[in-house]
Coordinates of C-alpha atoms in Angstrom, one line a residue:
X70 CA 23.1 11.5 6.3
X71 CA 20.0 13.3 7.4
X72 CA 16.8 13.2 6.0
X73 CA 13.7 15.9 5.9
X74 CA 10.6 15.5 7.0
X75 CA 7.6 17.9 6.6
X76 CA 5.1 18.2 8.6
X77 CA 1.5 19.7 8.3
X78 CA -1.2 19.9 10.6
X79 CA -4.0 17.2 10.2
X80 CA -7.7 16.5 11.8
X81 CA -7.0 13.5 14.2
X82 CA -8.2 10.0 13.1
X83 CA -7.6 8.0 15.5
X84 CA -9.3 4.6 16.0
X85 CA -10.5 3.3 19.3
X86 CA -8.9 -0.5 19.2
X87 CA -11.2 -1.7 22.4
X88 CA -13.3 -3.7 22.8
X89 CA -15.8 -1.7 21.2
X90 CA -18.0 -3.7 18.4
X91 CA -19.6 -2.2 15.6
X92 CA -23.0 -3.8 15.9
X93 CA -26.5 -2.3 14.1
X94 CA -28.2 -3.1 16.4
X95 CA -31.6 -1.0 14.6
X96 CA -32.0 1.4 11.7
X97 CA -31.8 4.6 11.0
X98 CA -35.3 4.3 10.6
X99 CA -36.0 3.5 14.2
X100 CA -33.8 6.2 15.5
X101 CA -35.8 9.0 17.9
X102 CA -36.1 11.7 16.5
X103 CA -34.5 13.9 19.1
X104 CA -31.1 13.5 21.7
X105 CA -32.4 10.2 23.7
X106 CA -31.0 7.9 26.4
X107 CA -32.5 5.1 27.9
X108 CA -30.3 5.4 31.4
X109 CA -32.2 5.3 35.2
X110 CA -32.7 8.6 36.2
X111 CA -30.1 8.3 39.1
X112 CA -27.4 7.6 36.0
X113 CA -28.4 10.7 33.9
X114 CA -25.9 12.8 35.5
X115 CA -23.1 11.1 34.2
X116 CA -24.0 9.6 30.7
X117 CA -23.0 11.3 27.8
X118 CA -25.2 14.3 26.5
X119 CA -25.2 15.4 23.1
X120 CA -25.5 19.2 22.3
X121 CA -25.1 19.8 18.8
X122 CA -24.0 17.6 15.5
X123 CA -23.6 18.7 12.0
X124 CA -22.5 17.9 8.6
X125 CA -20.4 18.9 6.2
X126 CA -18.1 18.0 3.2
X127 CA -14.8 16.5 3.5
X128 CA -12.9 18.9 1.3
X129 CA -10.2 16.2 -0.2
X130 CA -13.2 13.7 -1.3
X131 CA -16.7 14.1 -2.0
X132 CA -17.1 10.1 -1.2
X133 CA -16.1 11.1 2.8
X134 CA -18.3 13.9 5.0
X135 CA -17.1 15.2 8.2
X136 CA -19.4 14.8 11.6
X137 CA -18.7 17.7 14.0
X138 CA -20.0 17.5 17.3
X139 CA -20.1 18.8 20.7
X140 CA -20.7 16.3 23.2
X141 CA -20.3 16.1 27.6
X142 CA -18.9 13.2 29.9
X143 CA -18.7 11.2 26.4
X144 CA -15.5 8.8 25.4
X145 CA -15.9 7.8 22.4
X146 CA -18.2 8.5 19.2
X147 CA -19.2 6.5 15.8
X148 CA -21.8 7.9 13.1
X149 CA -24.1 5.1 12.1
X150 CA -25.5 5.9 8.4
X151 CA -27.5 4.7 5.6
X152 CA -28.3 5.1 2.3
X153 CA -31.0 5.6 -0.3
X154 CA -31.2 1.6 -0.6
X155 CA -31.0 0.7 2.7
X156 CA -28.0 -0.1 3.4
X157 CA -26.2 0.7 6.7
X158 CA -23.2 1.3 7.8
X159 CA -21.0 2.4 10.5
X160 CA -17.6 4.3 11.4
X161 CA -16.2 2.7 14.1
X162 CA -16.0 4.4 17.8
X163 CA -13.1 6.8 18.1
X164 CA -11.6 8.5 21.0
X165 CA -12.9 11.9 22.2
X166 CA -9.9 14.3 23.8
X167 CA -12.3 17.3 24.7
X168 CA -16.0 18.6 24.3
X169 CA -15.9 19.3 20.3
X170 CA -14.7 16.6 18.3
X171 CA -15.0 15.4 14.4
X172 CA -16.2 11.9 12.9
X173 CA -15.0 11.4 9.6
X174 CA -17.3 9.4 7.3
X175 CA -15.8 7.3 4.6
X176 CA -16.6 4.9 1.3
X177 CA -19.7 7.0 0.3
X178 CA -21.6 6.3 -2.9
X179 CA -21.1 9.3 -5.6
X180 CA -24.5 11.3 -5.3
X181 CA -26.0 9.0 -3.0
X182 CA -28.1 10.8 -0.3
X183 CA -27.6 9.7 3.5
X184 CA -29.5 9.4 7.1
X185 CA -27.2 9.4 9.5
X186 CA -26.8 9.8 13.3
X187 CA -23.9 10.5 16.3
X188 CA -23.8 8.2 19.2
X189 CA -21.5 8.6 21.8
X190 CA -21.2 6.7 25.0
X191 CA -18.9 6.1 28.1
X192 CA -18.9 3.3 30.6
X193 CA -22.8 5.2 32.4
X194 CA -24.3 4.5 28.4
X195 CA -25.0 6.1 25.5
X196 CA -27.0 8.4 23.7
X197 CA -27.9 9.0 19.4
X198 CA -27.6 12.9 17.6
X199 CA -31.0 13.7 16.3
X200 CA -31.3 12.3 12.5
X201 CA -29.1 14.2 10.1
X202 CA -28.7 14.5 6.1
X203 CA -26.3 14.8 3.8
X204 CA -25.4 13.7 -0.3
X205 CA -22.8 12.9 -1.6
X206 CA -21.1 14.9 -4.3
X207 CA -20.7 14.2 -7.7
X208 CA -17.0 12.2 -8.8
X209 CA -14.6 15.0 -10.0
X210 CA -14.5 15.5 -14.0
X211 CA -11.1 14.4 -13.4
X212 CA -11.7 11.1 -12.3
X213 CA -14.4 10.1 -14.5
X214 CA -12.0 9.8 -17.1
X215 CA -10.8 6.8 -15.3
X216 CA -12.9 3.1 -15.9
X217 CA -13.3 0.1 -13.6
X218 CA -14.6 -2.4 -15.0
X219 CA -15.1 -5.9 -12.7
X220 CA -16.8 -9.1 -12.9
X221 CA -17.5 -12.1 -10.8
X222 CA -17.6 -12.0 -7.0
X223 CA -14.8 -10.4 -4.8
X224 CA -15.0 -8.4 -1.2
X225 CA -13.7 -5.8 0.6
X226 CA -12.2 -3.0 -1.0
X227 CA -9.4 -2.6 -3.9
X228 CA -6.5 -0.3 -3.4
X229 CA -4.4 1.5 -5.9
X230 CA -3.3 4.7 -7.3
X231 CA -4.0 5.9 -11.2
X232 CA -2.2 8.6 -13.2
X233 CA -4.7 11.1 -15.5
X234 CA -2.6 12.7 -17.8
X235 CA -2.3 16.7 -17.4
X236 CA -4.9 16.3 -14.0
X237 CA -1.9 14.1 -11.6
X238 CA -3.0 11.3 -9.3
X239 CA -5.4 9.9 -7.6
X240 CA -5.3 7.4 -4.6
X241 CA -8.3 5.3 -4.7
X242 CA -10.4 2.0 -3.8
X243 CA -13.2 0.9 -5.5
X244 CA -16.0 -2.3 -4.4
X245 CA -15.7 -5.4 -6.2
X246 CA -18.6 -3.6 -8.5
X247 CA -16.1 -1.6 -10.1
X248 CA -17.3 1.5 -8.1
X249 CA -15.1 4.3 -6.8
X250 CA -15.4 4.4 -2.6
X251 CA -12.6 6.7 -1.4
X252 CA -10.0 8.9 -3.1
X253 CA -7.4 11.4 -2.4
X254 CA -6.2 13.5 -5.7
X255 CA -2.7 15.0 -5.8
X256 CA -2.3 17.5 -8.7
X257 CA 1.2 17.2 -10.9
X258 CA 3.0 15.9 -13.9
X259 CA 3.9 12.3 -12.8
X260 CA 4.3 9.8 -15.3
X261 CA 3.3 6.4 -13.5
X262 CA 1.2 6.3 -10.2
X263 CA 2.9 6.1 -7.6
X264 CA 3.5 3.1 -4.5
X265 CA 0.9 3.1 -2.5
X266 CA 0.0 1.4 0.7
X267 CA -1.8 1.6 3.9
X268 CA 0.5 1.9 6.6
X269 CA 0.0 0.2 10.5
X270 CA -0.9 3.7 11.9
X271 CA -3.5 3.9 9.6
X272 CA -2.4 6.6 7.4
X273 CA -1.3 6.4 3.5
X274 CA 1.8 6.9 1.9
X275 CA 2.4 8.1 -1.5
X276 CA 5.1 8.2 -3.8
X277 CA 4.9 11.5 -5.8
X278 CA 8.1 12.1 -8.6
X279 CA 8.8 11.0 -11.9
X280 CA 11.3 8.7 -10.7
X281 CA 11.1 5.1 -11.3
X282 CA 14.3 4.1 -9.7
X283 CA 17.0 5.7 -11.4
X284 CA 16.7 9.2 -12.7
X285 CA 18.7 11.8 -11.1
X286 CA 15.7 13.7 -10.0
X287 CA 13.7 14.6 -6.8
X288 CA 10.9 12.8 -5.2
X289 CA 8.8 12.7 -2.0
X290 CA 6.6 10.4 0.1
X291 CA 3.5 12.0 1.3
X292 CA 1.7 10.2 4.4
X293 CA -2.0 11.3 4.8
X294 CA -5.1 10.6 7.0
X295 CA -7.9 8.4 5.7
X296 CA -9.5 11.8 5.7
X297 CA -7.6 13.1 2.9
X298 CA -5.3 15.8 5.8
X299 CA -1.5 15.5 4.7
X300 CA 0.6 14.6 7.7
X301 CA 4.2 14.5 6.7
X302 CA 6.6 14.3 3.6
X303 CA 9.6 12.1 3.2
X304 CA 12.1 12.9 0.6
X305 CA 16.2 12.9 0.4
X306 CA 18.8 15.5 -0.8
X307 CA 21.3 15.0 -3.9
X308 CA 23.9 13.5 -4.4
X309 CA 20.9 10.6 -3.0
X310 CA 17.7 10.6 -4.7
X311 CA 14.5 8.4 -2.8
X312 CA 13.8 5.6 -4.7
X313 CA 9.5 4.9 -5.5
X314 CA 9.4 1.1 -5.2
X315 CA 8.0 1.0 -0.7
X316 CA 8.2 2.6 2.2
X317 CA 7.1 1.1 5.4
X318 CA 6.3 2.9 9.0
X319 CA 6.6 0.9 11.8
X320 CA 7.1 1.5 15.4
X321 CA 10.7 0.2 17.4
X322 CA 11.1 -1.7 20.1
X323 CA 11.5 1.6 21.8
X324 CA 7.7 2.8 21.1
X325 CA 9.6 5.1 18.5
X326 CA 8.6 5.1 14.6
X327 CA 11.0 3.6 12.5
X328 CA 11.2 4.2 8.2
X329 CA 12.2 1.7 6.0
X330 CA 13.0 2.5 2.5
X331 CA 15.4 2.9 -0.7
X332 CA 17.6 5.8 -2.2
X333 CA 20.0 5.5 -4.9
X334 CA 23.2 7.2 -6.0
X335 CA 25.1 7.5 -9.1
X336 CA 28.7 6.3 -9.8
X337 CA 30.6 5.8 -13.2
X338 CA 30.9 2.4 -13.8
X339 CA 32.6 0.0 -16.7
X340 CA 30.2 -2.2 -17.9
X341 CA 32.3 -4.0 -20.5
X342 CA 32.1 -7.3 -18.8
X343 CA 28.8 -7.5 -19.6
X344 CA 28.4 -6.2 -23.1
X345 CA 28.1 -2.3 -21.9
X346 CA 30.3 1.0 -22.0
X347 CA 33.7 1.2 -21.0
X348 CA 31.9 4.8 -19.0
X349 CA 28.5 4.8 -17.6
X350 CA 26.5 6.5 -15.5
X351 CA 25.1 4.1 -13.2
X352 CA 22.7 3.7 -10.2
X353 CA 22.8 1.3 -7.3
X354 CA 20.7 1.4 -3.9
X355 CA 21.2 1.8 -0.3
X356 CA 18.4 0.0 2.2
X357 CA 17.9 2.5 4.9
X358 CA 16.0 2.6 8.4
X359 CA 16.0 6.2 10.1
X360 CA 14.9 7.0 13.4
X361 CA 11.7 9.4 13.6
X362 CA 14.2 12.4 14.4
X363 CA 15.6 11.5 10.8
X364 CA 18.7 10.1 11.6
X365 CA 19.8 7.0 10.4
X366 CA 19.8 3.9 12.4
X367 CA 20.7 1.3 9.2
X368 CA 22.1 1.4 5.8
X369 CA 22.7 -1.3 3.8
X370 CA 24.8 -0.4 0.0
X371 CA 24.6 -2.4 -2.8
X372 CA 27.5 -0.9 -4.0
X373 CA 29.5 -2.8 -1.2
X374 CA 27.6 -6.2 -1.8
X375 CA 26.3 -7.1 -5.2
X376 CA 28.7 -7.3 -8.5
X377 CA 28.0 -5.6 -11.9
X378 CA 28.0 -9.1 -13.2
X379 CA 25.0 -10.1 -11.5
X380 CA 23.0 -8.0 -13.6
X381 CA 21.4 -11.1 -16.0
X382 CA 17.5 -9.4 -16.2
X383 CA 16.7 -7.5 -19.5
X384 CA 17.2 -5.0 -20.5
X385 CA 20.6 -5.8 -21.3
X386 CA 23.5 -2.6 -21.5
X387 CA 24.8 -2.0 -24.9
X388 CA 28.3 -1.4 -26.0
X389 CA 27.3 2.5 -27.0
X390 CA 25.2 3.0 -23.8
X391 CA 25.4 5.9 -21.4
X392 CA 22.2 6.7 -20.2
X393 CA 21.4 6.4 -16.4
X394 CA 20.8 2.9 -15.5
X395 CA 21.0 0.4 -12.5
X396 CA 22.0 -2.3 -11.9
X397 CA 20.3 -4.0 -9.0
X398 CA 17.0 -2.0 -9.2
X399 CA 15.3 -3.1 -5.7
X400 CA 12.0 -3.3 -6.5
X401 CA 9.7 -4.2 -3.6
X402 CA 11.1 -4.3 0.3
X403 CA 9.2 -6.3 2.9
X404 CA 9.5 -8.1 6.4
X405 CA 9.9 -11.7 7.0
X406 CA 8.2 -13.4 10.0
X407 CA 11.6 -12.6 12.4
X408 CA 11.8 -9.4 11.4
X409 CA 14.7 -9.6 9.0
X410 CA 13.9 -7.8 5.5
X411 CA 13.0 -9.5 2.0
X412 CA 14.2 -7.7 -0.6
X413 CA 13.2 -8.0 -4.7
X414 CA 16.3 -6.7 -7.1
X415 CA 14.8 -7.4 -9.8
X416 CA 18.0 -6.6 -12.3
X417 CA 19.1 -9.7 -10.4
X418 CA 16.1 -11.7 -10.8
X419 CA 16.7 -12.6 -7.3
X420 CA 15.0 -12.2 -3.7
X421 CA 17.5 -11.7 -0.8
X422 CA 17.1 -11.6 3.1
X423 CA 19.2 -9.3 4.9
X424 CA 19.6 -9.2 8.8
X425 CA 18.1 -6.1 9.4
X426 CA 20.3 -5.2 12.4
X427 CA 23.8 -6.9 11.3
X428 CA 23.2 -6.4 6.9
X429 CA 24.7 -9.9 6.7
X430 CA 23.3 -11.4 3.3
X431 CA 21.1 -14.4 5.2
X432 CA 20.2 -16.0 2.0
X433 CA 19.4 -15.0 -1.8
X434 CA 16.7 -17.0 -3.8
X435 CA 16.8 -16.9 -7.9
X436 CA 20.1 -15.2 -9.7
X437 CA 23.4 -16.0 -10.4
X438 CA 24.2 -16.5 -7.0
X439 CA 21.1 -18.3 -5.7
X440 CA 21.8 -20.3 -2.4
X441 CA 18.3 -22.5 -3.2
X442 CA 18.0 -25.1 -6.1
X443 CA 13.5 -25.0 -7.3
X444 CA 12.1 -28.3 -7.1
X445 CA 8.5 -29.0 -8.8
X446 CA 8.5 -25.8 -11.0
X447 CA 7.7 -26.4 -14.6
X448 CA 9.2 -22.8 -15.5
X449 CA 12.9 -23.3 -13.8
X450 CA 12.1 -20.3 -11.5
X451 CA 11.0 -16.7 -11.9
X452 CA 12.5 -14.1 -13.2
X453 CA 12.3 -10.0 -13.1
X454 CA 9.5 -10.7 -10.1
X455 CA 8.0 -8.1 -8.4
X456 CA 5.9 -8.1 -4.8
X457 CA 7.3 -11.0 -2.5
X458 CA 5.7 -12.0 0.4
X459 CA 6.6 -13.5 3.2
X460 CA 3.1 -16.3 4.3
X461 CA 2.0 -17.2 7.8
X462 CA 3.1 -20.8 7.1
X463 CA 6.6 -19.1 5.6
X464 CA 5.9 -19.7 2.4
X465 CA 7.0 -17.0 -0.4
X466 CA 4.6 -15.5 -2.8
X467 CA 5.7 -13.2 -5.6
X468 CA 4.6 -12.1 -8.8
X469 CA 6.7 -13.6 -11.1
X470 CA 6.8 -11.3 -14.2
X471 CA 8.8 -13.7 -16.2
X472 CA 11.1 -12.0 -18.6
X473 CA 13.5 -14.6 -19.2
X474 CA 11.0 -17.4 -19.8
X475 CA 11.1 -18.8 -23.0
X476 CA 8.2 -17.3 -24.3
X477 CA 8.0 -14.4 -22.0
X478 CA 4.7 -15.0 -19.3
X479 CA 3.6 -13.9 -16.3
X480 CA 2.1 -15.7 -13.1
X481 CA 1.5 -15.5 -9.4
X482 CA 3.8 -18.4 -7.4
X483 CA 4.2 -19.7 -4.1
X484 CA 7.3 -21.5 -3.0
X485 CA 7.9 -23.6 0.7
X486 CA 11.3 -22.3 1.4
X487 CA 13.8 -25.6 3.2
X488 CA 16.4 -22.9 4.8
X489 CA 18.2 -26.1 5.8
X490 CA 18.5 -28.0 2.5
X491 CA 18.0 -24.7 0.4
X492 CA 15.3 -26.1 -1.8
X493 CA 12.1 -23.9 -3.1
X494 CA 9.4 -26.2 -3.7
X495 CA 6.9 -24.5 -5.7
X496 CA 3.1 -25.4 -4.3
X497 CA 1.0 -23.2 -6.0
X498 CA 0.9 -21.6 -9.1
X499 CA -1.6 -19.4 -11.2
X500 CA -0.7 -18.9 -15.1
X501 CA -3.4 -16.7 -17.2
X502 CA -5.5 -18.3 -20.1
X503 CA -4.5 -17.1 -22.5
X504 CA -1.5 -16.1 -21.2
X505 CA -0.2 -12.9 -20.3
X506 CA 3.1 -11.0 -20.3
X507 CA 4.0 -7.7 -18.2
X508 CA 7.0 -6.6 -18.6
X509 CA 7.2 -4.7 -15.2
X510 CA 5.6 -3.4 -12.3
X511 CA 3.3 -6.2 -10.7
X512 CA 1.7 -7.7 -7.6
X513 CA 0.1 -10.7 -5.5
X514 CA -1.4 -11.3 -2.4
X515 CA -2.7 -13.8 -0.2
X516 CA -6.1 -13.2 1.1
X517 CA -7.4 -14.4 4.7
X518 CA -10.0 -16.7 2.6
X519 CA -7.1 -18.3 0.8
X520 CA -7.8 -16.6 -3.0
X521 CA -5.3 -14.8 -4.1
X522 CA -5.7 -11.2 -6.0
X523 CA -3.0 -10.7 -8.5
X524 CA -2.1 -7.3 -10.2
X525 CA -1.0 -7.3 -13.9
X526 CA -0.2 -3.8 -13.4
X527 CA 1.1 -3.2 -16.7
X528 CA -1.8 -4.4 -19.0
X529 CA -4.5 -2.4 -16.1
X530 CA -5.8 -5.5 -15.1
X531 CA -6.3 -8.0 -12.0
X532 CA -7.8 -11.5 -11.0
X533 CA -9.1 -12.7 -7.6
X534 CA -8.1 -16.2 -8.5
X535 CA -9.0 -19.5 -5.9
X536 CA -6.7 -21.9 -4.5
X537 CA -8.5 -24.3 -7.6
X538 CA -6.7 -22.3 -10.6
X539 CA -10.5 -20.0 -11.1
X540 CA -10.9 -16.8 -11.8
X541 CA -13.3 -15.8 -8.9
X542 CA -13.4 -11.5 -10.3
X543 CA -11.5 -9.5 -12.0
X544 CA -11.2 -5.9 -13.0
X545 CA -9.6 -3.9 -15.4
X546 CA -8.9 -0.2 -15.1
X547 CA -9.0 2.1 -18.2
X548 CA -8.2 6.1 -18.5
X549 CA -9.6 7.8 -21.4
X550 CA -10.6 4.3 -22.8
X551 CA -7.1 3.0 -22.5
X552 CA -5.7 0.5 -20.2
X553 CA -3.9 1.7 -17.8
X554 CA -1.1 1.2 -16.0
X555 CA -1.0 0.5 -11.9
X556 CA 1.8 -0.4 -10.1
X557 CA 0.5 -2.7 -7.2
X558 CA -3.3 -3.7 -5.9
X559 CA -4.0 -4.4 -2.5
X560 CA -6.8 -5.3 -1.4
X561 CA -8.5 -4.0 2.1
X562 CA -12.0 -4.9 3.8
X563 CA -12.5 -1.8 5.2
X564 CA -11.2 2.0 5.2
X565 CA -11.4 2.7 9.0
X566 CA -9.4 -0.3 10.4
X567 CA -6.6 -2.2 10.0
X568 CA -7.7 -5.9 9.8
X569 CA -6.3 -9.1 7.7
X570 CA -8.2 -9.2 3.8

């Protein structure tokens, strides 16, 4: 099978990974007033000059404004800004291709007005834009119906995506103060927000469809520049249909991209043996890889590896049921530190690693077929999880949403995996006071500090929680004064580069 990909024409935003450092090195209110360089005389002929900069508004987000420029002999560019309080900031320096070339500024306040200046440089030196101006816009109607409400300390920036009934979705990150930095809205009738992630060539993907794993209707990833510029789609044709649990981009051994993701099919299936129809329409998922030409390069089926009777996570079939189902439901698809894929079926209630070249079955962890026995964990294991990660150390973190504990509760857990004994020794644990329950959707990650920032995604709320069991910040998200539902947050320090929370 082949699958589509649409492409659409996108302002470049491309970072320069040098050795470049964004250093402030003095304010916007020491800047000259005019085009300046400091360079010998002799040099002048080869240092970058500067002959226009302006300003505008970044169509796709009234938090970002985009720098255009014309500059000669320069390299690379950054726009240095700061705010009505002070506060200063930087893009980092990009890569020029040709004399007129675009800076896109991100994380703006909402209304806040901004000084702001170009440098550009090149091995000679460098030289700053005269002093420009611009505000920031106003949040769209749309999204002030959405409330973010934190406490405590936290950092860096919080990623996630928020349906607003009858105005679609909206890709955002907000400061550990609750406000909205960066957004990208994408009109339409979904039901949940989508999966969203940064992905290692910078860009965002988007899951946009009303599927949540099983319904026999269409759906598309959408990848799109910081800026807000859609790139590509993704999406699969029937008798598949493009499951909205991950997609991953990453780049082969060849220099080529590679896409990692699920699609599902249907199939009529007797589900007596566990309680169900003699007759039912039923799902189960393929793991795919495809080439960036679209072809595929590796498919693994759960049809042709995982029983019916595996399926012990409620909710349970009934004896009348027909409706479309699945069975396996793969909920969250990652990479483990050889490469090899980690996998969440979460009908299951088990995590499996699959050799991503050979689709041998390495090992499964939780379910009726677990290879591991848990040591140390008070709860017996976990149950309908959701968002496993793979540590530096190899430790696995999930969110464990915890269906099948008696009572129901939910919790962030990290086990120490023996692959040699199969033991999962459980190390770390966080349970909510007072507790709390989710029945789906989910998410935890380890941060580069060591806290952890967990996302009950079906109550709209998350904890930034320290390797001491405390609540360092939290946040819960509301639309039109109702909690609302997200399906993963990620944190991320910054909106230009790719570096560890």
């Amino acid at each position: 099978m082949r699958y589509l990909f649409a492409r659409r024409r996108a302002l470049r935003f491309s970072i320069k990974l040098g050795n470049k450092a964004v250093l402030l090195l003095w304010s916007i209110a020491g800047m000259a007033s005019g085009c300046r360089s400091d360079a010998p005389v002799e040099a002048r002929e080869t240092i970058p000059r500067l002959v226009s900069a302006a300003v505008l508004p970044n169509p796709h987000n009234v938090l970002s404004a985009v720098v255009t420029f014309t500059a000669e002999h320069a390299e690379s560019a950054r726009v240095v800004y700061q705010d009505e309080r002070l506060a200063l900031d930087s893009t980092p320096f990009f890569e020029l291709t040709g004399l007129t070339d675009t800076v896109v500024i991100l994380g703006l306040r909402p209304a806040a007005g901004y000084k702001l200046v170009v440098e550009v440089d090149n091995a000679e030196g460098g030289i700053s834009s005269d002093t420009l101006q611009h505000t920031a816009g106003a949040l769209p109607e749309a999204l002030g119906r959405v409330s973010i409400a934190a406490s405590g300390i936290g950092s860096g920036l919080s990623l996630t995506s928020v349906a607003v009934p009858g105005a679609g979705v909206f890709a955002l990150a907000f400061d550990s103060s609750g406000v909205i930095r960066w957004y990208r809205h994408f009109q339409g009738e979904e039901r949940f927000p989508g999966e969203l992630k940064r992905q290692a060539n910078g860009n965002f993907t988007l899951y946009r469809g009303s599927s949540t794993g099983v319904e026999k209707v269409p759906g598309h990833y959408v990848e799109f520049t910081p800026a807000g510029d859609s790139v590509r789609a993704l999406t699969v044709t029937p008798p598949r249909y493009l499951d909205n649990h991950d997609l991953w981009i990453t780049t082969g051994p060849d220099g080529q991209e590679r896409f990692h993701f699920f699609t599902y099919d249907h199939r009529i299936a007797d589900l007596r043996p566990i309680g169900g129809g003699a007759e039912v329409s039923l799902a189960g998922h393929q793991l795919v890889r495809l080439r960036s030409d679209g072809s595929t390069e590796f498919e693994w089926n759960a049809w042709d590896h995982l029983e019916i009777e595996e399926w012990i996570e409620p909710p349970h079939p009934t004896a009348d049921a027909a409706t479309v189902r699945d069975f396996d439901h793969p909920n969250s698809l990652t990479f483990d530190l050889d490469g090899h894929y980690i996998v969440s079926f979460r009908q299951l209630g088990q995590i499996m690693k699959i050799d991503a070249m050979t689709g041998e079955i390495i090992w499964r962890l939780g379910g009726l077929r677990s290879d591991f026995t848990f040591s140390n964990d008070p709860l017996g294991g976990f149950s309908a999880q959701h968002s496993p990660g793979i540590l530096p150390n190899g430790n696995l973190l999930l969110y464990d949403n915890g269906a099948r504990h008696q009572p129901p509760e939910s919790r962030a857990v990290e086990y120490a995996l023996d692959v040699v004994n199969r033991t999962a020794t459980l190390v770390w644990e966080f349970r909510h006071t007072p507790p709390i329950y989710t029945l789906a959707v989910g998410s935890a990650q380890r941060l580069q500090d060591g806290n952890t920032l967990i996302g009950y995604g079906w109550v709209g709320y998350a904890a930034e929680v320290g390797a001491d069991q405390n609540v360092k910040w939290s946040v819960t998200l509301s639309v039109d004064g109702q909690a609302t539902v997200f399906y993963r947050m990620i944190r991320i320090p910054s909106l230009y580069g790719l570096r560890t929370p």
